[in-house]
Short mmCIF file of C-alpha atoms and ligand atoms in Angstrom, two decimals:
data_model
loop_
_atom_site.label_atom_id
_atom_site.label_comp_id
_atom_site.label_asym_id
_atom_site.label_seq_id
_atom_site.Cartn_x
_atom_site.Cartn_y
_atom_site.Cartn_z
CA MET A 1 0.00 0.00 0.00
CA PHE A 2 2.75 2.47 0.91
CA PRO A 3 3.59 4.91 -0.39
CA ILE A 4 -0.05 5.53 -1.22
CA SER A 5 -0.25 6.14 -4.95
CA ALA A 6 -3.46 8.19 -5.05
CA ILE A 7 -6.19 9.42 -2.73
CA LYS A 8 -8.82 7.39 -4.53
CA ASP A 9 -6.87 4.14 -4.04
CA TYR A 10 -6.36 5.06 -0.40
CA HIS A 11 -10.09 5.59 0.00
CA SER A 12 -10.84 2.20 -1.58
CA ALA A 13 -8.43 0.62 0.87
CA LEU A 14 -10.11 2.42 3.78
CA GLN A 15 -13.50 1.30 2.54
CA SER A 16 -12.46 -2.36 2.39
CA ALA A 17 -10.77 -1.96 5.78
CA ALA A 18 -7.46 -3.03 4.21
CA ILE A 19 -5.86 -0.08 5.95
CA SER A 20 -6.68 2.48 8.65
CA CYS A 21 -5.96 6.17 9.01
CA THR A 22 -3.90 5.39 12.10
CA GLU A 23 -1.61 2.99 10.22
CA THR A 24 -1.30 5.56 7.48
CA VAL A 25 -0.25 8.35 9.83
CA GLN A 26 2.19 5.98 11.55
CA HIS A 27 3.75 5.24 8.20
CA TYR A 28 4.24 8.90 7.30
CA LEU A 29 5.61 9.72 10.75
CA ALA A 30 8.21 6.97 10.30
CA VAL A 31 9.29 8.35 6.91
CA ILE A 32 9.58 11.82 8.42
CA ARG A 33 11.76 10.43 11.23
CA ASP A 34 13.99 8.58 8.74
CA ASN A 35 14.57 11.75 6.71
CA LYS A 36 15.28 14.31 9.42
CA HIS A 37 18.54 15.26 7.68
CA LEU A 38 16.54 16.85 4.85
CA ASN A 39 15.21 19.49 7.32
CA VAL A 40 11.74 19.44 5.78
CA PHE A 41 9.49 19.93 8.79
CA LEU A 42 9.81 22.78 11.26
CA GLU A 43 7.32 20.98 13.47
CA VAL A 44 5.56 17.64 13.27
CA PHE A 45 2.13 17.40 14.89
CA GLU A 46 2.72 13.81 15.91
CA ASP A 47 0.32 13.18 18.79
CA GLU A 48 -2.32 15.37 17.32
CA SER A 49 -2.34 13.70 13.90
CA LEU A 50 -2.48 10.26 15.51
CA ALA A 51 -5.42 11.37 17.65
CA ARG A 52 -7.22 12.77 14.62
CA ALA A 53 -6.56 9.55 12.70
CA ALA A 54 -8.03 7.52 15.56
CA ALA A 55 -11.13 9.74 15.60
CA LEU A 56 -11.55 9.34 11.84
CA ASP A 57 -11.15 5.56 12.13
CA LEU A 58 -13.81 5.50 14.83
CA ALA A 59 -16.17 7.55 12.67
CA ARG A 60 -15.74 4.98 9.87
CA LYS A 61 -16.42 2.13 12.29
CA ASN A 62 -19.63 3.86 13.29
CA GLY A 63 -20.68 3.85 9.65
CA GLU A 64 -20.08 7.49 8.79
CA PRO A 65 -19.40 8.05 5.08
CA LEU A 66 -15.97 9.07 3.83
CA ALA A 67 -15.50 12.82 3.61
CA PRO A 68 -13.78 14.01 0.37
CA LEU A 69 -10.34 14.11 2.01
CA HIS A 70 -11.01 11.64 4.80
CA GLY A 71 -7.70 10.71 6.41
CA VAL A 72 -5.64 12.39 3.69
CA VAL A 73 -2.27 13.31 5.22
CA VAL A 74 -1.35 16.87 4.33
CA GLY A 75 1.70 19.00 5.11
CA ILE A 76 1.49 22.79 5.14
CA LYS A 77 4.05 25.41 4.30
CA ASP A 78 4.87 27.48 7.35
CA VAL A 79 3.05 30.55 6.03
CA LEU A 80 -0.46 29.17 6.53
CA CYS A 81 -2.30 29.87 9.76
CA TYR A 82 -3.46 26.78 11.61
CA GLN A 83 -5.22 27.85 14.76
CA GLY A 84 -3.35 27.13 18.00
CA HIS A 85 -0.17 26.18 16.14
CA ARG A 86 2.97 28.16 15.55
CA VAL A 87 3.41 29.82 12.17
CA SER A 88 6.80 31.45 11.65
CA ALA A 89 7.20 32.10 7.90
CA ALA A 90 10.62 30.51 8.56
CA SER A 91 11.66 33.79 10.21
CA HIS A 92 13.05 34.67 13.62
CA MET A 93 10.59 37.54 13.49
CA LEU A 94 7.65 35.17 14.00
CA GLU A 95 9.50 32.28 15.62
CA ASP A 96 7.12 31.95 18.58
CA TYR A 97 3.99 33.33 17.00
CA VAL A 98 0.88 31.17 17.40
CA ALA A 99 -1.94 31.42 14.86
CA ILE A 100 -5.16 32.71 16.34
CA TYR A 101 -7.40 31.51 13.52
CA ASN A 102 -7.42 29.05 10.64
CA ALA A 103 -6.60 30.11 7.11
CA THR A 104 -9.68 29.46 4.98
CA ALA A 105 -7.81 26.80 2.97
CA ILE A 106 -6.83 25.06 6.22
CA GLN A 107 -10.37 25.21 7.54
CA LYS A 108 -11.65 23.67 4.32
CA LEU A 109 -9.07 20.87 4.50
CA LEU A 110 -10.10 20.09 8.06
CA ASP A 111 -13.80 20.19 7.22
CA ALA A 112 -13.11 17.69 4.41
CA GLY A 113 -11.48 15.24 6.83
CA ALA A 114 -7.78 15.87 6.15
CA ILE A 115 -5.06 15.27 8.73
CA ILE A 116 -2.44 18.01 8.98
CA ILE A 117 0.82 16.33 9.88
CA GLY A 118 3.10 19.32 10.33
CA ARG A 119 4.40 22.66 9.16
CA GLN A 120 7.07 22.74 6.52
CA ASN A 121 10.27 24.70 6.13
CA CYS A 122 10.49 27.38 3.42
CA ASP A 123 12.38 30.52 2.47
CA GLU A 124 11.85 33.33 4.97
CA PHE A 125 8.52 35.05 4.19
CA ALA A 126 8.45 32.99 0.96
CA MET A 127 11.26 35.04 -0.55
CA GLY A 128 13.69 32.86 -2.43
CA SER A 129 14.22 30.17 -5.02
CA SER A 130 16.34 27.63 -3.15
CA ASN A 131 15.07 27.37 0.43
CA GLU A 132 18.45 28.64 1.60
CA ASN A 133 16.85 31.77 3.09
CA SER A 134 15.10 29.96 5.93
CA ALA A 135 16.08 31.17 9.40
CA PHE A 136 16.01 27.49 10.39
CA GLY A 137 18.47 26.10 7.86
CA PRO A 138 18.14 24.95 4.27
CA VAL A 139 16.04 22.04 3.03
CA ARG A 140 17.82 19.39 0.96
CA ASN A 141 16.66 17.67 -2.19
CA PHE A 142 15.78 14.01 -1.55
CA ILE A 143 17.21 12.88 -4.90
CA ASP A 144 20.59 14.46 -4.13
CA PRO A 145 21.02 16.09 -0.70
CA THR A 146 23.90 18.24 -1.97
CA ARG A 147 21.34 20.05 -4.15
CA VAL A 148 18.60 22.52 -3.31
CA PRO A 149 14.96 21.50 -3.54
CA GLY A 150 13.98 24.87 -4.99
CA GLY A 151 12.01 27.50 -3.17
CA SER A 152 10.36 29.07 -1.57
CA SER A 153 8.10 26.09 -0.75
CA GLY A 154 11.07 23.67 -0.65
CA GLY A 155 9.96 21.73 2.44
CA SER A 156 6.49 21.18 1.03
CA ALA A 157 7.93 19.84 -2.23
CA VAL A 158 10.44 17.47 -0.62
CA ALA A 159 7.77 16.16 1.76
CA VAL A 160 5.77 14.92 -1.23
CA GLN A 161 8.87 13.88 -3.18
CA ALA A 162 10.18 11.74 -0.30
CA GLY A 163 6.76 10.34 0.69
CA MET A 164 6.44 12.14 4.04
CA CYS A 165 2.82 13.07 3.33
CA MET A 166 0.37 12.59 0.47
CA VAL A 167 -0.02 16.20 -0.58
CA SER A 168 1.29 19.57 0.58
CA LEU A 169 0.02 23.11 0.39
CA GLY A 170 2.53 25.78 -0.56
CA SER A 171 2.26 29.36 -1.76
CA ASP A 172 3.28 30.71 -5.15
CA THR A 173 4.02 34.40 -5.64
CA GLY A 174 6.48 34.01 -8.50
CA GLY A 175 6.96 30.27 -8.87
CA SER A 176 7.36 28.97 -5.35
CA VAL A 177 5.21 25.92 -6.00
CA ARG A 178 6.10 25.18 -9.64
CA GLN A 179 9.86 25.68 -9.35
CA PRO A 180 10.42 23.31 -6.41
CA ALA A 181 8.03 20.83 -8.05
CA ASP A 182 10.30 20.98 -11.12
CA PHE A 183 13.45 20.44 -9.03
CA CYS A 184 11.90 17.54 -7.10
CA GLY A 185 10.15 15.66 -9.91
CA ILE A 186 6.57 16.10 -8.68
CA ILE A 187 3.46 18.07 -9.75
CA GLY A 188 2.99 21.66 -8.56
CA LEU A 189 -0.09 23.74 -9.37
CA LYS A 190 -0.56 27.48 -8.95
CA PRO A 191 -4.25 28.16 -9.52
CA THR A 192 -5.68 31.39 -10.95
CA TYR A 193 -5.23 34.44 -8.75
CA GLY A 194 -8.52 34.63 -6.87
CA ARG A 195 -9.40 30.94 -7.10
CA ILE A 196 -8.38 30.16 -3.49
CA SER A 197 -8.81 32.49 -0.55
CA ARG A 198 -5.61 34.06 0.79
CA TYR A 199 -7.16 34.64 4.19
CA GLY A 200 -4.68 33.31 6.74
CA LEU A 201 -1.79 33.13 4.27
CA ILE A 202 1.06 35.32 5.52
CA ALA A 203 1.38 37.99 2.85
CA TYR A 204 4.46 38.50 0.70
CA ALA A 205 3.07 40.38 -2.34
CA SER A 206 -0.70 40.42 -2.13
CA SER A 207 -1.54 40.94 -5.80
CA PHE A 208 0.64 37.94 -6.72
CA ASP A 209 0.26 35.48 -3.82
CA GLN A 210 -1.74 32.33 -4.35
CA ILE A 211 -1.92 29.06 -2.44
CA GLY A 212 -0.75 26.09 -4.51
CA ILE A 213 -0.81 22.30 -4.37
CA PHE A 214 1.95 19.67 -4.52
CA ALA A 215 1.03 16.09 -5.34
CA ARG A 216 2.24 13.01 -7.17
CA ASN A 217 -0.71 12.63 -9.49
CA ILE A 218 -3.16 14.91 -11.21
CA ASN A 219 -6.25 13.41 -9.65
CA ASP A 220 -5.04 14.31 -6.17
CA VAL A 221 -4.35 17.87 -7.32
CA ALA A 222 -7.91 18.10 -8.66
CA LEU A 223 -9.43 16.67 -5.48
CA VAL A 224 -7.59 19.07 -3.20
CA LEU A 225 -8.29 22.04 -5.46
CA GLU A 226 -12.04 21.44 -5.48
CA VAL A 227 -12.02 21.33 -1.69
CA ILE A 228 -10.01 24.49 -1.02
CA ALA A 229 -11.15 26.75 -3.90
CA GLY A 230 -14.07 29.13 -3.80
CA THR A 231 -15.55 32.29 -2.48
CA ASP A 232 -14.76 33.57 1.01
CA GLU A 233 -16.20 36.46 2.95
CA PHE A 234 -12.74 37.13 4.43
CA ASP A 235 -10.97 37.73 1.11
CA SER A 236 -12.59 40.12 -1.32
CA THR A 237 -10.14 39.19 -4.10
CA VAL A 238 -11.53 35.65 -4.33
CA SER A 239 -13.77 35.03 -7.29
CA ASP A 240 -17.35 33.94 -6.76
CA LEU A 241 -17.29 31.88 -9.95
CA PRO A 242 -18.62 28.42 -9.14
CA VAL A 243 -15.98 25.79 -8.38
CA PRO A 244 -16.20 22.92 -10.86
CA SER A 245 -15.82 19.36 -9.69
CA TYR A 246 -12.30 19.20 -11.06
CA SER A 247 -11.78 15.51 -10.33
CA HIS A 248 -14.86 14.59 -12.39
CA GLU A 249 -13.99 17.06 -15.13
CA LEU A 250 -10.68 15.28 -15.58
CA MET A 251 -12.37 12.33 -17.17
CA GLY A 252 -12.91 12.47 -20.88
CA GLY A 253 -10.61 15.41 -21.53
CA ALA A 254 -10.01 16.61 -25.08
CA ARG A 255 -7.36 14.64 -26.94
CA THR A 256 -6.56 17.38 -29.41
CA GLY A 257 -6.42 21.13 -29.33
CA LYS A 258 -4.40 24.20 -30.13
CA LEU A 259 -1.33 24.81 -28.04
CA ALA A 260 1.31 27.52 -28.20
CA TYR A 261 4.79 28.17 -26.95
CA ILE A 262 6.64 31.50 -26.80
CA ARG A 263 9.43 31.40 -29.35
CA GLN A 264 11.69 33.76 -27.36
CA ALA A 265 11.22 31.65 -24.22
CA LEU A 266 12.51 28.52 -25.91
CA GLU A 267 15.31 30.43 -27.62
CA HIS A 268 16.38 32.26 -24.48
CA PRO A 269 20.17 31.99 -23.88
CA SER A 270 19.69 31.08 -20.22
CA LEU A 271 17.82 27.88 -21.13
CA ASP A 272 19.78 24.66 -20.68
CA PRO A 273 20.12 23.03 -24.14
CA ALA A 274 19.02 19.61 -22.87
CA ILE A 275 15.81 21.15 -21.50
CA ARG A 276 15.22 22.93 -24.80
CA SER A 277 15.63 19.77 -26.83
CA SER A 278 13.40 17.68 -24.52
CA LEU A 279 10.65 20.26 -24.86
CA PHE A 280 10.92 20.37 -28.64
CA SER A 281 10.79 16.55 -28.82
CA PHE A 282 7.71 16.59 -26.63
CA PHE A 283 6.08 19.18 -28.91
CA ASP A 284 6.69 16.78 -31.81
CA LEU A 285 5.10 13.97 -29.85
CA LEU A 286 2.08 16.18 -29.20
CA ARG A 287 1.83 16.97 -32.91
CA SER A 288 1.92 13.27 -33.76
CA GLU A 289 -0.97 12.83 -31.30
CA GLY A 290 -3.08 15.37 -33.16
CA TYR A 291 -2.36 18.57 -31.25
CA GLN A 292 -1.48 21.75 -33.09
CA VAL A 293 1.61 23.32 -31.48
CA ASP A 294 2.46 26.83 -32.71
CA ALA A 295 5.20 29.30 -31.90
CA VAL A 296 3.99 32.76 -30.82
CA ASP A 297 6.13 35.85 -30.32
CA MET A 298 6.65 37.94 -27.21
CA GLU A 299 9.40 40.51 -27.39
CA TRP A 300 9.70 41.72 -23.82
CA LEU A 301 10.72 38.51 -22.05
CA ASP A 302 13.76 40.18 -20.46
CA GLU A 303 11.55 42.83 -18.87
CA ILE A 304 9.47 40.43 -16.84
CA VAL A 305 11.92 39.51 -14.06
CA PRO A 306 12.70 43.20 -13.32
CA ALA A 307 8.97 44.04 -13.41
CA TYR A 308 8.23 41.18 -11.03
CA TYR A 309 10.95 42.19 -8.54
CA VAL A 310 9.97 45.87 -8.61
CA LEU A 311 6.30 45.14 -7.95
CA THR A 312 6.70 42.34 -5.42
CA THR A 313 9.33 44.13 -3.35
CA ALA A 314 7.12 47.23 -3.32
CA GLU A 315 4.19 45.19 -2.02
CA ALA A 316 6.44 43.31 0.41
CA SER A 317 7.84 46.51 1.90
CA SER A 318 4.30 47.54 2.75
CA ASN A 319 3.11 44.10 3.94
CA LEU A 320 6.13 43.58 6.18
CA SER A 321 5.94 47.00 7.82
CA ARG A 322 3.64 45.48 10.44
CA TYR A 323 6.57 43.54 11.97
CA ASP A 324 7.77 46.42 14.10
CA GLY A 325 8.49 44.82 17.45
CA VAL A 326 5.25 46.21 18.88
CA ARG A 327 2.42 44.25 17.37
CA TYR A 328 3.88 40.90 16.31
CA GLY A 329 6.50 38.42 17.32
CA PHE A 330 10.10 39.27 18.01
CA ARG A 331 11.25 42.43 19.80
CA ALA A 332 14.92 43.30 20.18
CA PRO A 333 15.88 42.91 23.85
CA GLY A 334 17.47 45.59 26.02
CA ASP A 335 16.76 49.13 27.16
CA LEU A 336 15.81 50.86 23.98
CA THR A 337 15.66 54.61 24.20
CA SER A 338 13.39 55.52 21.29
CA PRO A 339 10.80 53.99 18.97
CA GLY A 340 13.28 54.44 16.12
CA GLU A 341 15.84 52.33 17.94
CA LEU A 342 13.20 49.70 18.71
CA TYR A 343 12.14 49.41 15.07
CA THR A 344 15.68 49.42 13.72
CA LEU A 345 17.08 46.82 16.08
CA THR A 346 14.00 44.60 15.89
CA ARG A 347 13.86 44.60 12.13
CA SER A 348 17.58 44.22 11.54
CA ARG A 349 17.81 41.28 13.94
CA GLY A 350 14.43 39.68 13.28
CA PHE A 351 14.67 39.62 9.48
CA GLY A 352 17.31 37.77 7.47
CA LYS A 353 19.47 39.32 4.78
CA GLU A 354 17.26 38.60 1.76
CA VAL A 355 14.11 39.92 3.42
CA GLN A 356 15.95 43.10 4.41
CA ARG A 357 17.26 43.48 0.87
CA ARG A 358 13.73 43.27 -0.52
CA ILE A 359 12.26 45.71 2.00
CA LEU A 360 14.97 48.22 1.09
CA LEU A 361 14.44 47.67 -2.63
CA GLY A 362 10.67 48.00 -2.24
CA ASN A 363 10.97 51.25 -0.31
CA PHE A 364 13.36 52.54 -2.93
CA VAL A 365 11.07 51.88 -5.90
CA LEU A 366 8.16 53.46 -4.04
CA SER A 367 10.03 56.56 -2.96
CA ALA A 368 9.19 59.96 -4.42
CA GLY A 369 11.33 60.62 -7.45
CA TYR A 370 11.75 56.95 -8.34
CA PHE A 371 8.11 55.88 -8.24
CA ASP A 372 7.36 56.72 -11.88
CA ALA A 373 10.63 55.38 -13.19
CA TYR A 374 10.28 51.98 -11.50
CA PHE A 375 6.90 51.20 -9.98
CA THR A 376 4.72 52.83 -12.64
CA LYS A 377 6.84 51.37 -15.45
CA ALA A 378 6.59 47.89 -13.97
CA GLN A 379 2.82 48.25 -13.70
CA GLN A 380 2.76 49.14 -17.38
CA VAL A 381 4.76 46.02 -18.23
CA ARG A 382 2.29 44.00 -16.20
CA ARG A 383 -0.60 45.46 -18.14
CA LEU A 384 1.05 44.78 -21.50
CA LEU A 385 1.70 41.19 -20.51
CA SER A 386 -1.88 40.66 -19.34
CA ASP A 387 -3.20 41.93 -22.66
CA ALA A 388 -0.77 39.74 -24.61
CA PHE A 389 -1.78 36.67 -22.65
CA GLN A 390 -5.44 37.38 -23.08
CA ASP A 391 -4.85 37.39 -26.84
CA ILE A 392 -2.93 34.12 -26.73
CA PHE A 393 -5.69 32.39 -24.79
CA LEU A 394 -8.33 33.55 -27.24
CA ASN A 395 -6.68 31.25 -29.77
CA TYR A 396 -5.01 28.55 -27.69
CA SER A 397 -6.12 26.33 -24.83
CA GLY A 398 -2.65 25.93 -23.37
CA LEU A 399 0.72 27.65 -23.37
CA LEU A 400 3.76 25.40 -23.00
CA MET A 401 6.96 26.54 -21.36
CA PRO A 402 9.94 25.34 -19.38
CA THR A 403 9.37 25.73 -15.63
CA VAL A 404 12.99 26.66 -14.83
CA PRO A 405 15.97 27.31 -17.16
CA SER A 406 18.13 24.63 -15.48
CA PRO A 407 17.69 21.70 -13.09
CA ALA A 408 18.33 21.75 -9.31
CA PHE A 409 21.64 23.44 -8.48
CA ARG A 410 23.95 22.76 -5.57
CA LEU A 411 23.54 24.32 -2.14
CA GLY A 412 25.58 27.52 -1.95
CA GLU A 413 26.03 27.74 -5.71
CA LYS A 414 24.00 30.92 -6.16
CA THR A 415 23.87 32.47 -2.70
CA THR A 416 26.48 35.11 -3.40
CA ASP A 417 24.71 36.50 -6.45
CA PRO A 418 21.08 37.49 -5.83
CA ILE A 419 20.60 38.67 -9.42
CA GLU A 420 21.55 35.27 -10.78
CA MET A 421 19.07 33.69 -8.38
CA TYR A 422 16.32 36.10 -9.49
CA LEU A 423 16.93 35.43 -13.20
CA GLY A 424 16.09 31.77 -12.69
CA ASP A 425 12.47 32.89 -12.14
CA ILE A 426 12.07 34.00 -15.76
CA TYR A 427 9.49 31.38 -16.73
CA THR A 428 7.45 31.18 -13.55
CA VAL A 429 6.79 34.85 -12.72
CA LEU A 430 4.75 35.32 -15.90
CA ALA A 431 1.74 33.42 -14.55
CA ASN A 432 1.73 35.53 -11.38
CA LEU A 433 2.07 38.79 -13.27
CA VAL A 434 -0.99 37.95 -15.37
CA GLY A 435 -2.91 35.92 -12.78
CA SER A 436 -3.23 32.78 -14.91
CA PRO A 437 -3.17 29.25 -13.57
CA ALA A 438 0.02 27.29 -14.27
CA ILE A 439 1.31 23.85 -13.46
CA SER A 440 4.66 22.09 -13.54
CA LEU A 441 4.50 18.47 -14.70
CA PRO A 442 7.40 16.08 -14.01
CA LEU A 443 7.81 14.77 -17.55
CA PHE A 444 11.55 14.79 -18.18
CA GLN A 445 14.96 13.69 -17.01
CA HIS A 446 18.08 15.75 -17.58
CA PRO A 447 21.32 14.05 -18.75
CA SER A 448 22.61 14.73 -15.21
CA GLY A 449 19.92 12.35 -13.94
CA LEU A 450 17.90 15.15 -12.34
CA PRO A 451 14.20 15.58 -13.07
CA PHE A 452 12.67 18.66 -14.66
CA GLY A 453 9.22 19.72 -15.68
CA LEU A 454 7.06 21.10 -18.42
CA GLN A 455 5.10 24.18 -17.43
CA VAL A 456 1.60 24.56 -18.81
CA MET A 457 -0.49 27.72 -18.49
CA SER A 458 -4.11 28.32 -19.40
CA ALA A 459 -6.61 31.18 -19.40
CA ARG A 460 -7.71 32.60 -16.06
CA PHE A 461 -10.17 30.32 -14.25
CA ASN A 462 -9.73 27.60 -16.83
CA GLU A 463 -8.21 25.07 -14.44
CA VAL A 464 -10.42 22.42 -16.04
CA SER A 465 -8.61 22.72 -19.33
CA LEU A 466 -5.24 22.93 -17.57
CA LEU A 467 -5.87 19.76 -15.57
CA ARG A 468 -7.16 17.86 -18.58
CA LEU A 469 -4.12 18.77 -20.62
CA SER A 470 -1.91 17.80 -17.70
CA ASP A 471 -3.57 14.43 -17.38
CA ARG A 472 -3.08 13.74 -21.06
CA PHE A 473 0.54 14.94 -21.10
CA LEU A 474 1.45 12.75 -18.14
CA GLN A 475 -0.04 9.75 -19.92
CA LEU A 476 1.79 10.60 -23.12
CA ALA A 477 5.10 11.02 -21.35
CA GLY A 478 4.62 7.61 -19.79
CA LYS A 479 3.93 6.25 -23.25
CA SER A 480 6.90 7.99 -24.79
CA ALA A 481 9.14 6.60 -22.05
CA GLY A 482 7.96 3.13 -23.03
CA ALA A 483 5.83 2.62 -19.91
N1 LIG B 501 11.61 32.98 -6.30
C1 LIG B 501 10.61 34.00 -6.29
C2 LIG B 501 10.95 35.07 -5.30
O1 LIG B 501 11.91 34.92 -4.64
C3 LIG B 501 9.25 33.40 -6.00
C4 LIG B 501 8.88 33.31 -4.58
C5 LIG B 501 7.48 32.84 -4.34
O2 LIG B 501 6.79 32.43 -5.27
N2 LIG B 501 7.05 32.94 -3.09
O3 LIG B 501 10.28 36.04 -5.16
#
């Protein structure tokens, strides 16, 4: 039975009493214990998850029907509020902070019968691409512990990769779910901006942030998405569009269709040649299966990373101003003589280097005199991109792209050069700038032996089409690999 291949198989096994929730939780706790060196969990809710499993088992014995996520073992990135539990954003600033309410996504998971097994390590305040910015040490990639798992949701990705839980929730502001999914060889979905409530998600850049899902198969992604998506009185940016039954919609997906890729993205000099050639071979395979795959042009690809970092640091500098040593978490100790001293010492000791860099950058681009040159310009780029994507999705059901220009790099390899680290986000930030859903699918293997993904994007709120395409592509990749 273990590792459990899919939620629906797990539920069949529960139904035939071949397995219990308690045995399942015991299994995952053992895997977590065996992999402590990967530094995935900041805290494991051991007793609590066993108690919840026992209660769910008892409910089954008493004849209660299975809830949609009955006994599903979920890990959560340490930026999601789970009432009565610590939530630190992997920062000293919030090290001892205890959540006073449940994030809406967490509440929905619990209402659907899920078991939350622990909170997962990540980059501090979700800022990073390698999980090396955590105040509690880096996470390591299960395939090769000398390599990074990606970031910022690195712990959540490795937990699924190494079989420490069935699915994880992460957050994706500029790729933090898709990029680690790519590096770890699993699926990572960032839904449309506004599909899932952000209430109870610690904010990084509010007009970009979205909760995302890590899983090993597309059906599990669909099941979790249909549970956590939907309108919420606590987040006015959530859409009130009805939530389709994604797991049912998966069946009978279209076998043909019009797909596009951005010529300049595939020709970009930063793209690893082996990744480029795998993608082109896959496009040929798609064509032989009846899909139309066209190249489309987009000239301003090199503007998108700067636009993303101008806008997100601006939003971050505002969102993080609340951590002042008065209202939340850490306060610098000692006899401080003025509020200025309190703020300065608290913020320079409570925040790590990367978070400080981004707050400074954000304040800079928002300051009088620079606002028009940076912030306004970046907003204009965002608008141009949104229009361009709207046009693409009028004609095409999916846009195909690499997820990351190169596979997982070694720990320490990029820490001295923040710009190099930022440039690796070239393919993922697009979906956040325009609000579209995007997914990374683990279709390929690099000559180095490392996995990497194909990124697929679709029109806003068209997760159905995105999931159907994903399902088909995963099958085709299996076929093309001779499976
Ligand atoms: N790597 C990107 C950044 O550092 C994305 C982070 C994220 O999606 N949270 O901003």
